[in-house]
Structure formats: C-alpha cells, structure tokens
mmCIF file of C-alpha atoms in Angstrom:
data_model
loop_
_atom_site.group_PDB
_atom_site.id
_atom_site.type_symbol
_atom_site.label_atom_id
_atom_site.label_comp_id
_atom_site.label_asym_id
_atom_site.label_seq_id
_atom_site.Cartn_x
_atom_site.Cartn_y
_atom_site.Cartn_z
ATOM 1 C CA MET L 511 -9.712 -6.775 34.062
ATOM 2 C CA LEU L 512 -10.417 -3.337 32.129
ATOM 3 C CA PHE L 513 -13.345 -3.125 29.186
ATOM 4 C CA ASP L 514 -11.663 -2.614 25.900
ATOM 5 C CA LYS L 515 -13.922 0.304 24.494
ATOM 6 C CA SER L 516 -12.652 0.377 21.293
ATOM 7 C CA GLN L 517 -14.688 -3.021 20.425
ATOM 8 C CA LEU L 518 -17.819 -1.082 21.226
ATOM 9 C CA MET L 519 -16.727 2.324 19.660
ATOM 10 C CA ARG L 520 -15.847 0.730 16.399
ATOM 11 C CA GLY L 521 -19.272 -0.154 15.278
ATOM 12 C CA THR L 522 -20.884 3.005 16.749
ATOM 13 C CA LEU L 523 -18.474 5.666 15.426
ATOM 14 C CA GLU L 524 -19.347 5.152 11.813
ATOM 15 C CA GLY L 525 -23.106 5.863 12.413
ATOM 16 C CA CYS L 526 -21.946 9.113 14.159
ATOM 17 C CA ILE L 527 -19.503 10.323 11.738
ATOM 18 C CA LEU L 528 -22.181 9.587 9.221
ATOM 19 C CA LYS L 529 -24.899 11.983 11.459
ATOM 20 C CA LEU L 530 -21.902 14.664 11.414
ATOM 21 C CA ILE L 531 -21.682 14.389 7.659
ATOM 22 C CA ASN L 532 -25.332 14.739 7.367
ATOM 23 C CA ASP L 533 -25.603 17.890 9.349
ATOM 24 C CA GLN L 534 -23.330 19.428 7.372
ATOM 25 C CA THR L 535 -20.386 19.053 4.736
ATOM 26 C CA THR L 536 -17.185 18.830 6.735
ATOM 27 C CA TYR L 537 -13.602 17.660 6.722
ATOM 28 C CA GLY L 538 -11.736 15.166 8.768
ATOM 29 C CA TYR L 539 -10.055 17.494 11.718
ATOM 30 C CA GLU L 540 -13.918 19.117 12.260
ATOM 31 C CA ILE L 541 -15.674 15.951 12.534
ATOM 32 C CA ILE L 542 -12.713 14.597 15.033
ATOM 33 C CA GLU L 543 -13.323 17.826 16.829
ATOM 34 C CA HIS L 544 -16.969 17.160 17.122
ATOM 35 C CA LEU L 545 -16.651 13.656 18.646
ATOM 36 C CA LYS L 546 -14.629 15.028 21.155
ATOM 37 C CA GLN L 547 -16.898 17.542 21.999
ATOM 38 C CA SER L 548 -19.280 14.615 22.550
ATOM 39 C CA GLY L 549 -16.959 12.846 24.955
ATOM 40 C CA PHE L 550 -14.935 10.422 22.292
ATOM 41 C CA ASP L 551 -11.832 11.625 23.766
ATOM 42 C CA ASP L 552 -9.156 9.227 22.329
ATOM 43 C CA ILE L 553 -10.305 9.880 18.772
ATOM 44 C CA SER L 554 -7.590 10.844 16.142
ATOM 45 C CA GLU L 555 -7.494 11.277 12.307
ATOM 46 C CA GLY L 556 -5.862 7.836 12.080
ATOM 47 C CA THR L 557 -8.962 6.505 13.568
ATOM 48 C CA ILE L 558 -11.723 8.249 11.544
ATOM 49 C CA TYR L 559 -9.626 8.214 7.709
ATOM 50 C CA PRO L 560 -10.326 4.464 7.314
ATOM 51 C CA ILE L 561 -13.919 4.741 8.023
ATOM 52 C CA LEU L 562 -14.045 7.803 5.991
ATOM 53 C CA LEU L 563 -12.499 5.987 3.522
ATOM 54 C CA ARG L 564 -14.804 2.976 4.046
ATOM 55 C CA LEU L 565 -18.043 5.158 3.795
ATOM 56 C CA GLU L 566 -16.909 6.685 0.654
ATOM 57 C CA ARG L 567 -15.947 3.304 -1.110
ATOM 58 C CA GLN L 568 -19.620 1.946 -0.287
ATOM 59 C CA GLY L 569 -20.968 5.405 -1.646
ATOM 60 C CA ALA L 570 -22.480 6.444 1.431
ATOM 61 C CA ILE L 571 -20.358 9.942 1.434
ATOM 62 C CA GLU L 572 -18.910 12.077 -1.317
ATOM 63 C CA ALA L 573 -15.569 13.965 -0.836
ATOM 64 C CA GLU L 574 -14.442 17.419 -2.854
ATOM 65 C CA LEU L 575 -11.194 18.764 -2.430
ATOM 66 C CA ARG L 576 -11.524 22.305 -1.465
ATOM 67 C CA PRO L 577 -8.859 24.697 -0.635
ATOM 68 C CA SER L 578 -6.906 25.248 2.881
ATOM 69 C CA PRO L 579 -5.775 28.368 5.130
ATOM 70 C CA LEU L 580 -3.597 25.170 6.317
ATOM 71 C CA GLY L 581 -1.417 22.948 3.747
ATOM 72 C CA PRO L 582 -2.974 21.533 0.638
ATOM 73 C CA LYS L 583 -6.231 21.228 -0.415
ATOM 74 C CA ARG L 584 -8.896 19.662 2.122
ATOM 75 C CA LYS L 585 -11.089 16.329 1.376
ATOM 76 C CA TYR L 586 -14.653 17.950 2.199
ATOM 77 C CA PHE L 587 -17.511 15.166 2.800
ATOM 78 C CA THR L 588 -21.152 15.305 1.809
ATOM 79 C CA ILE L 589 -23.457 12.519 2.586
ATOM 80 C CA THR L 590 -25.394 10.550 -0.339
ATOM 81 C CA THR L 591 -28.902 9.452 -0.666
ATOM 82 C CA ALA L 592 -27.720 5.866 0.092
ATOM 83 C CA GLY L 593 -25.983 7.502 2.841
ATOM 84 C CA LYS L 594 -28.816 8.649 4.509
ATOM 85 C CA THR L 595 -30.731 5.793 4.228
ATOM 86 C CA TYR L 596 -27.610 4.028 5.843
ATOM 87 C CA LEU L 597 -27.668 6.458 8.826
ATOM 88 C CA GLN L 598 -31.486 5.983 9.108
ATOM 89 C CA SER L 599 -30.944 2.294 9.597
ATOM 90 C CA PHE L 600 -28.337 2.655 11.966
ATOM 91 C CA VAL L 601 -30.436 5.028 13.862
ATOM 92 C CA THR L 602 -33.232 2.855 13.824
ATOM 93 C CA TYR L 603 -30.816 -0.293 15.268
ATOM 94 C CA TRP L 604 -28.971 2.005 17.576
ATOM 95 C CA GLU L 605 -32.301 2.796 19.544
ATOM 96 C CA GLN L 606 -33.372 -0.765 19.553
ATOM 97 C CA LEU L 607 -29.771 -1.843 20.582
ATOM 98 C CA HIS L 608 -29.870 0.895 23.475
ATOM 99 C CA GLY L 609 -33.124 0.357 24.738
ATOM 100 C CA SER L 610 -32.026 -3.602 24.914
ATOM 101 C CA VAL L 611 -28.855 -2.610 26.871
ATOM 102 C CA ASP L 612 -30.560 0.058 29.222
ATOM 103 C CA ASP L 613 -33.231 -2.566 29.904
ATOM 104 C CA ILE L 614 -30.406 -5.268 31.140
ATOM 105 C CA LEU L 615 -27.988 -2.780 32.922
ATOM 106 C CA LEU L 616 -30.644 -0.756 34.664
ATOM 107 C CA GLY L 617 -32.397 -4.022 36.042
ATOM 108 C CA GLY L 618 -35.658 -3.901 34.447
ATOM 109 C CA GLY L 619 -34.594 -6.886 32.013
ATOM 110 C CA ALA L 620 -36.746 -10.304 31.830
ATOM 111 C CA HIS L 621 -33.850 -11.778 33.350
ATOM 112 C CA GLU L 622 -34.969 -10.192 36.658
ATOM 113 C CA THR L 623 -38.110 -11.952 36.938
ATOM 114 C CA HIS L 624 -36.320 -15.197 37.580
ATOM 115 C CA MET C 1188 -3.254 16.562 -6.094
ATOM 116 C CA LYS C 1189 -0.669 16.132 -8.750
ATOM 117 C CA LEU C 1190 2.477 13.685 -8.076
ATOM 118 C CA THR C 1191 4.946 17.272 -8.145
ATOM 119 C CA ASP C 1192 2.332 18.807 -5.334
ATOM 120 C CA VAL C 1193 2.741 15.699 -3.399
ATOM 121 C CA ARG C 1194 6.543 15.527 -3.884
ATOM 122 C CA SER C 1195 6.479 19.753 -2.998
ATOM 123 C CA GLU C 1196 4.194 18.998 0.103
ATOM 124 C CA LEU C 1197 6.517 16.398 1.244
ATOM 125 C CA LYS C 1198 9.798 18.513 1.555
ATOM 126 C CA LYS C 1199 7.725 20.873 3.656
ATOM 127 C CA LEU C 1200 7.252 18.356 6.357
ATOM 128 C CA THR C 1201 10.035 17.633 8.935
ATOM 129 C CA ALA C 1202 12.189 14.718 8.902
ATOM 130 C CA ASP C 1203 10.466 12.987 11.573
ATOM 131 C CA ASN C 1204 7.395 13.000 9.709
ATOM 132 C CA ARG C 1205 8.885 12.069 6.331
ATOM 133 C CA LYS C 1206 10.382 9.113 7.898
ATOM 134 C CA THR C 1207 6.570 8.315 8.724
ATOM 135 C CA ILE C 1208 5.199 8.741 6.053
ATOM 136 C CA ARG C 1209 7.882 7.117 4.227
ATOM 137 C CA LYS C 1210 7.098 3.696 6.222
ATOM 138 C CA ILE C 1211 3.356 4.190 5.716
ATOM 139 C CA ARG C 1212 3.858 4.539 1.899
ATOM 140 C CA VAL C 1213 6.495 1.475 1.960
ATOM 141 C CA TYR C 1214 3.710 -0.394 3.670
ATOM 142 C CA LEU C 1215 0.781 0.361 1.591
ATOM 143 C CA GLU C 1216 2.795 0.033 -1.603
ATOM 144 C CA SER C 1217 3.595 -3.593 -0.654
ATOM 145 C CA ARG C 1218 -0.033 -4.659 0.202
ATOM 146 C CA HIS C 1219 -1.721 -4.993 -3.707
ATOM 147 C CA LEU C 1220 -4.423 -1.693 -3.196
ATOM 148 C CA ASN C 1221 -5.566 -0.474 -6.469
ATOM 149 C CA GLU C 1222 -2.791 2.318 -8.081
ATOM 150 C CA PHE C 1223 -5.225 5.382 -7.741
ATOM 151 C CA VAL C 1224 -6.906 4.354 -4.327
ATOM 152 C CA PHE C 1225 -3.078 4.022 -3.279
ATOM 153 C CA TYR C 1226 -2.156 7.492 -4.906
ATOM 154 C CA GLU C 1227 -5.365 8.988 -3.462
ATOM 155 C CA THR C 1228 -4.539 7.456 0.416
ATOM 156 C CA TYR C 1229 -1.192 8.558 0.275
ATOM 157 C CA SER C 1230 -1.737 12.273 -0.808
ATOM 158 C CA ASP C 1231 -4.511 12.625 1.748
ATOM 159 C CA ILE C 1232 -1.838 11.242 4.218
ATOM 160 C CA VAL C 1233 0.745 13.796 3.630
ATOM 161 C CA GLY C 1234 -1.835 16.614 3.443
ATOM 162 C CA MET C 1235 -2.999 15.278 7.046
ATOM 163 C CA ALA C 1236 0.767 15.359 8.639
ATOM 164 C CA LEU C 1237 1.166 18.904 6.895
ATOM 165 C CA GLU C 1238 -2.190 20.184 8.033
ATOM 166 C CA TYR C 1239 -1.197 18.877 11.915
ATOM 167 C CA GLN C 1240 2.271 20.300 11.580
ATOM 168 C CA GLU C 1241 0.919 23.698 10.423
ATOM 169 C CA ARG C 1242 -1.087 23.720 13.453
ATOM 170 C CA GLY C 1243 2.124 22.805 15.521
ATOM 171 C CA GLN C 1244 0.686 19.064 16.534
ATOM 172 C CA ASP C 1245 2.501 16.274 16.171
ATOM 173 C CA PHE C 1246 1.564 14.073 13.106
ATOM 174 C CA SER C 1247 1.659 10.965 15.409
ATOM 175 C CA GLU C 1248 -1.498 12.437 16.715
ATOM 176 C CA ALA C 1249 -3.159 11.893 13.877
ATOM 177 C CA VAL C 1250 -2.103 8.421 13.335
ATOM 178 C CA GLY C 1251 -3.019 7.579 17.111
ATOM 179 C CA MET C 1252 -2.020 4.345 17.201
ATOM 180 C CA ASN C 1253 1.335 2.272 16.285
ATOM 181 C CA TYR C 1254 1.824 2.927 12.111
ATOM 182 C CA ARG C 1255 0.940 -0.582 11.577
ATOM 183 C CA ASP C 1256 -2.345 -0.538 12.973
ATOM 184 C CA PHE C 1257 -3.467 2.628 11.288
ATOM 185 C CA CYS C 1258 -2.013 0.787 7.660
ATOM 186 C CA ARG C 1259 -4.136 -2.301 8.462
ATOM 187 C CA SER C 1260 -7.120 -0.278 8.874
ATOM 188 C CA LEU C 1261 -6.812 1.714 5.769
ATOM 189 C CA ILE C 1262 -5.800 -1.484 3.950
ATOM 190 C CA LYS C 1263 -8.921 -3.416 4.968
ATOM 191 C CA SER C 1264 -11.075 -0.136 4.076
ATOM 192 C CA ALA C 1265 -9.541 0.664 0.706
ATOM 193 C CA GLN C 1266 -10.432 -0.919 -2.665
ATOM 194 C CA ARG C 1267 -7.432 -4.143 -3.536
ATOM 195 C CA GLN C 1268 -6.031 -4.761 -6.678
ATOM 196 C CA THR C 1269 -8.327 -7.208 -9.190
ATOM 197 C CA TRP C 1270 -6.767 -10.221 -10.172
ATOM 198 C CA ALA C 1271 -5.528 -8.581 -13.685
ATOM 199 C CA GLU C 1272 -3.802 -5.861 -11.627
ATOM 200 C CA ARG C 1273 -2.037 -8.349 -9.491
ATOM 201 C CA PHE C 1274 -1.353 -10.632 -12.370
ATOM 202 C CA LEU C 1275 0.302 -7.634 -14.700
ATOM 203 C CA ASP C 1276 2.351 -6.240 -11.119
ATOM 204 C CA ASP C 1277 3.708 -9.496 -10.307
ATOM 205 C CA ILE C 1278 4.696 -10.245 -13.850
ATOM 206 C CA GLN C 1279 6.546 -6.987 -14.249
ATOM 207 C CA TRP C 1280 9.416 -9.080 -11.600
ATOM 208 C CA ILE C 1281 10.002 -11.233 -14.465
ATOM 209 C CA TRP C 1282 10.915 -8.415 -16.787
ATOM 210 C CA ARG C 1283 12.718 -6.647 -13.978
ATOM 211 C CA CYS C 1284 14.833 -9.482 -13.207
ATOM 212 C CA GLY C 1285 15.368 -10.724 -17.176
ATOM 213 C CA PHE C 1286 16.430 -6.883 -18.147
ATOM 214 C CA PHE C 1287 19.285 -7.004 -15.356
ATOM 215 C CA LEU C 1288 20.339 -10.418 -15.212
ATOM 216 C CA ILE C 1289 21.742 -10.984 -19.039
ATOM 217 C CA PRO C 1290 23.684 -7.579 -19.280
ATOM 218 C CA MET C 1291 25.350 -8.830 -15.476
ATOM 219 C CA LEU C 1292 25.875 -12.230 -16.690
ATOM 220 C CA TYR C 1293 27.615 -10.277 -20.155
ATOM 221 C CA LEU C 1294 29.426 -8.120 -18.126
ATOM 222 C CA PHE C 1295 30.781 -10.908 -15.714
ATOM 223 C CA VAL C 1296 32.209 -12.714 -19.071
ATOM 224 C CA LEU C 1297 34.229 -9.975 -20.093
ATOM 225 C CA LEU C 1298 35.588 -9.369 -16.917
ATOM 226 C CA PHE C 1299 36.231 -12.865 -15.802
ATOM 227 C CA GLU C 1300 35.756 -15.107 -18.987
ATOM 228 C CA ASP C 1301 38.254 -17.594 -17.523
ATOM 229 C CA TRP C 1302 36.233 -18.116 -14.371
ATOM 230 C CA SER C 1303 32.658 -18.471 -16.365
ATOM 231 C CA PRO C 1304 31.174 -21.322 -18.518
ATOM 232 C CA ALA C 1305 29.688 -18.694 -20.526
ATOM 233 C CA ARG C 1306 31.759 -16.746 -23.699
ATOM 234 C CA HIS C 1307 30.817 -13.715 -25.931
ATOM 235 C CA GLU C 1308 31.012 -12.886 -29.359
ATOM 236 C CA GLY C 1309 30.690 -8.992 -29.849
ATOM 237 C CA ALA C 1310 27.346 -7.960 -27.867
ATOM 238 C CA VAL C 1311 26.511 -11.849 -28.006
ATOM 239 C CA LEU C 1312 26.180 -13.711 -24.693
ATOM 240 C CA ILE C 1313 27.097 -17.863 -25.673
ATOM 241 C CA ALA C 1314 26.297 -19.655 -22.432
ATOM 242 C CA PRO C 1315 24.826 -23.053 -21.219
ATOM 243 C CA VAL C 1316 20.922 -23.016 -20.293
ATOM 244 C CA SER C 1317 21.944 -24.462 -16.679
ATOM 245 C CA TYR C 1318 23.925 -21.657 -16.145
ATOM 246 C CA VAL C 1319 21.392 -19.057 -17.459
ATOM 247 C CA VAL C 1320 18.761 -20.851 -15.415
ATOM 248 C CA LYS C 1321 20.694 -20.610 -12.540
ATOM 249 C CA TYR C 1322 21.120 -16.988 -12.379
ATOM 250 C CA CYS C 1323 17.653 -16.352 -13.244
ATOM 251 C CA ALA C 1324 16.802 -18.235 -10.191
ATOM 252 C CA LEU C 1325 19.177 -16.224 -8.311
ATOM 253 C CA ALA C 1326 18.098 -12.677 -9.504
ATOM 254 C CA MET C 1327 14.950 -13.641 -8.668
ATOM 255 C CA ILE C 1328 16.096 -14.544 -5.033
ATOM 256 C CA VAL C 1329 17.731 -11.182 -4.725
ATOM 257 C CA ILE C 1330 15.158 -8.732 -6.372
ATOM 258 C CA VAL C 1331 11.730 -10.442 -4.958
ATOM 259 C CA GLY C 1332 14.140 -11.025 -1.859
ATOM 260 C CA TRP C 1333 14.638 -6.781 -1.727
ATOM 261 C CA TYR C 1334 11.128 -6.257 -2.148
ATOM 262 C CA LEU C 1335 9.777 -8.688 0.603
ATOM 263 C CA VAL C 1336 12.625 -6.539 2.861
ATOM 264 C CA LYS C 1337 10.803 -3.449 1.773
ATOM 265 C CA ARG C 1338 7.604 -5.002 2.686
ATOM 266 C CA ALA C 1339 8.653 -6.432 6.057
ATOM 267 C CA VAL C 1340 9.353 -2.414 7.035
ATOM 268 C CA TYR C 1341 7.962 -3.114 10.874
ATOM 269 C CA THR C 1342 9.735 -6.370 11.585
ATOM 270 C CA SER C 1343 12.954 -6.294 13.011
ATOM 271 C CA PRO C 1344 15.582 -5.376 10.216
ATOM 272 C CA LYS C 1345 18.327 -7.458 12.113
ATOM 273 C CA ILE C 1346 15.856 -10.762 11.283
ATOM 274 C CA THR C 1347 14.649 -9.395 7.923
ATOM 275 C CA PHE C 1348 18.278 -9.147 6.450
ATOM 276 C CA GLY C 1349 19.328 -12.142 7.970
ATOM 277 C CA LEU C 1350 16.715 -14.314 6.382
ATOM 278 C CA TYR C 1351 17.451 -12.347 3.024
ATOM 279 C CA LEU C 1352 21.182 -13.095 3.032
ATOM 280 C CA SER C 1353 20.376 -16.899 4.009
ATOM 281 C CA SER C 1354 17.844 -17.302 1.402
ATOM 282 C CA ILE C 1355 20.420 -15.984 -1.405
ATOM 283 C CA LEU C 1356 23.134 -18.555 -0.047
ATOM 284 C CA LEU C 1357 21.040 -21.146 0.106
ATOM 285 C CA GLY C 1358 19.801 -20.326 -3.371
ATOM 286 C CA PHE C 1359 22.882 -20.127 -4.872
ATOM 287 C CA LEU C 1360 24.363 -23.387 -3.234
ATOM 288 C CA LEU C 1361 21.217 -25.180 -4.617
ATOM 289 C CA MET C 1362 21.368 -23.905 -7.798
ATOM 290 C CA ASP C 1363 25.275 -24.153 -8.091
ATOM 291 C CA ASN C 1364 24.446 -27.912 -6.834
ATOM 292 C CA LEU C 1365 21.985 -28.391 -9.634
ATOM 293 C CA GLN C 1366 24.102 -26.752 -12.402
ATOM 294 C CA ARG C 1367 27.002 -29.601 -12.031
ATOM 295 C CA ARG C 1368 24.125 -32.334 -12.149
ATOM 296 C CA PHE C 1369 22.611 -31.209 -15.392
ATOM 297 C CA VAL C 1370 25.297 -30.300 -17.645
ATOM 298 C CA ASP C 1371 24.187 -29.306 -20.846
ATOM 299 C CA SER C 1372 25.898 -29.067 -24.361
ATOM 300 C CA SER C 1373 23.272 -26.648 -26.079
ATOM 301 C CA PRO C 1374 24.246 -23.139 -25.248
ATOM 302 C CA TRP C 1375 22.051 -20.200 -25.806
ATOM 303 C CA ARG C 1376 22.979 -17.463 -28.038
ATOM 304 C CA ILE C 1377 21.801 -14.266 -26.709
ATOM 305 C CA HIS C 1378 21.852 -10.534 -27.903
ATOM 306 C CA VAL C 1379 22.688 -8.533 -24.886
ATOM 307 C CA LEU C 1380 20.968 -5.198 -26.448
ATOM 308 C CA VAL C 1381 18.232 -7.139 -28.177
ATOM 309 C CA TRP C 1382 17.392 -8.665 -24.972
ATOM 310 C CA MET C 1383 17.346 -5.393 -22.739
ATOM 311 C CA ALA C 1384 15.385 -3.628 -25.142
ATOM 312 C CA CYS C 1385 12.519 -6.416 -25.255
ATOM 313 C CA ALA C 1386 12.972 -6.854 -21.432
ATOM 314 C CA LEU C 1387 12.108 -2.860 -21.129
ATOM 315 C CA LEU C 1388 9.312 -3.081 -23.574
ATOM 316 C CA LEU C 1389 7.431 -5.576 -21.986
ATOM 317 C CA LEU C 1390 8.130 -3.786 -18.586
ATOM 318 C CA VAL C 1391 6.582 -0.507 -19.932
ATOM 319 C CA ALA C 1392 3.812 -2.418 -21.692
ATOM 320 C CA SER C 1393 2.689 -4.755 -18.492
ATOM 321 C CA LYS C 1394 3.332 -1.166 -16.487
ATOM 322 C CA LEU C 1395 0.630 0.462 -18.990
ATOM 323 C CA ALA C 1396 -1.825 -2.212 -19.108
ATOM 324 C CA LYS C 1397 -1.544 -2.262 -15.217
ATOM 325 C CA ARG C 1398 -2.549 1.164 -15.179
ATOM 326 C CA LEU C 1399 -5.281 0.785 -17.470
ATOM 327 C CA VAL C 1400 -6.749 -1.763 -15.765
ATOM 328 C CA ALA C 1401 -6.388 0.111 -12.550
ATOM 329 C CA LYS C 1402 -7.973 3.193 -13.895
ATOM 330 C CA SER C 1403 -10.760 1.042 -15.721
ATOM 331 C CA VAL C 1404 -11.418 -0.363 -12.072
ATOM 332 C CA ALA C 1405 -11.214 3.068 -10.107
ATOM 333 C CA LEU C 1406 -13.720 4.625 -12.627
ATOM 334 C CA TYR C 1407 -15.921 1.274 -12.722
ATOM 335 C CA ARG C 1408 -16.155 1.640 -8.645
ATOM 336 C CA GLY C 1409 -16.872 5.372 -8.941
ATOM 337 C CA ILE C 1410 -13.258 5.731 -7.066
ATOM 338 C CA LYS C 1411 -12.084 7.929 -9.746
ATOM 339 C CA LYS C 1412 -13.976 10.775 -11.725
ATOM 340 C CA ASN C 1413 -14.367 10.766 -15.610
ATOM 341 C CA LYS C 1414 -13.208 14.320 -16.361
#
C-alpha cells in the first residue's frame, strides 16, 4: 500500500503558495514553475487555482489583472497584511510540526525510551 | 474581462478545450455560486485554457485531476449564493414554467380542440382548474428535469436521460389520474397575452433582483470592487 501524498500536500501547499506570493507579486503559472523547481512535481494550475481563490476570499491575497503576452489579461497576486500574519502563523506551526515529525521519524522521540 | 471578451477568447480555443470549458461551466452554473464569483471564475478558467493553448500545452494539464474533482475543489473555495439569491434563482423556474405553459395549452386547444377539455375565445383560454394544474406540474417536471439533466454533466447520459423520461411518464400518469378524480366545474379564464406579459415581467424582475443581491453580497464580501 502506497502513502497518499496528496493528503499531506494539501495543508502545506497553501503556506508555500503564500510564501511565494510574499516574496514577489506573481501569477498562477509562475507559482507552479516555482513549486515544480522546489520538488512539487504533480502540481498543476487546477490544483493551485482553488487555493488561490480561497486565499483571496479569506483576504490573505489580492488579485489584479495585468496584460499578458499570451492570451487574455493575467491575474497577478499580492499578499495583504492579513496574509502576512497568516503566513507567519503557518511558518511557526510548520516548524513545530517539522520538529515533532523529525523527532519521531529519526528515532529520537519520547517513545524510544519505552 | 467583459462577457463579450470571454466569448471572443472562447472562439480561439480548440474544439476539445471548448468542450472541457463547457462541461466546467455547466457544472459550476448548477452549483449555486454567487453570480459574480461564477463569472470571475469562468473567465479565469477560459483565460487559463487559452494561455495553456498558446504555450502549446494541453488544457487537461492545467486541470490536472478529473474535471469533476477540479470543479468540486473550486466550489468548496468559492462564495456560494446566500439564501436570498438562492430563493430568487429558484423562483425563476416558476415564472419560466408559467411563461411557456399557458401559450402551449392555448396552442394545443387551437390545434386539437375536440381532444381537449379546454376551449378558447379569441386570445382567452378557458380551461378547467385541474387541467391547468396537471400541465403546470408536468411543465415543472419537464423544465426542472432538464435543468437536472444539464447538472448531471458527469453522470452517464443513458442513466440521466432514462431517469428524465421515466419521471415525465410517471408524472403524466399520476397527474392524469388525479385530473380524472377531481373533476371541477368552474373553469379558469386566462388571457394568454396578459399571462405571458406578467410571467415575463416577473422573470425579469426576479433576475434583476437576484443580480442586485449578488452584487451587494460580492461588494460586501470584497469579491467585487466598487467602481
């Protein structure tokens, strides 16, 4: 039985997308390219578009239409103040979770002592 | 993007991509999204498809998983209709059914007067109440059923059409039986043109009211920026 990585990815992707938008104002396809470069191989615009829509609805990002050399105007996303707070809390929780998971997987967890 | 722009962008898409977009549009349309959210999402998807096409990539790469999963995740993330928008949306079915029903009955009486319990005097249809109610219910089954057929865009067409035709047949038998049991002597006198004008007026009014409510919700939630 193989592990379903989409379950694990779902929660973390939102934070990663927010971080990319925090670094620079960007658009969907560029976000995918960054994510693919970072090792998220199975990502498509269909995966990130609902996340962008949700982040926009929550007020974490703002969209602006700008001309594109390909096709119609592109939607560029910028992080808001609320989005920055959200990203900060995501980073804090991720570091905690990362530490806890590493602790168990690398064998240094509390259960080792039993 | 304006609606005319979206239409012209659609024309630039390949037949396969247009088919995919049409399926997504029908699915989203039937899932009670706020009108402005629906329009924005739809134009985004058309733009996305066109950009993929211009890059020489397949739009199915953008959607990734199957279309239904894509639509479902979109719907989960998007602003749904409020109860007022939903009410105004649903009530339009009554006006739509009403608009078509009486002229159809009138036409039937004109063509087959001997076969019908109704008659006409100029543009006035004179019909027993149970007769009008029977066809009212049938018109609802036909029109609302067709809406559900469109909504079931990802279900097997054979099953969908089978269920649709069976429900029309069952509805007809049931309503026909009821009409025979409840014979009434007082007929309704309906002026067809006045009826159509009223139904059309109510349809337009509820459409405008729905758009107004949708716009207010979109402005309130920050989905649409006031210009």
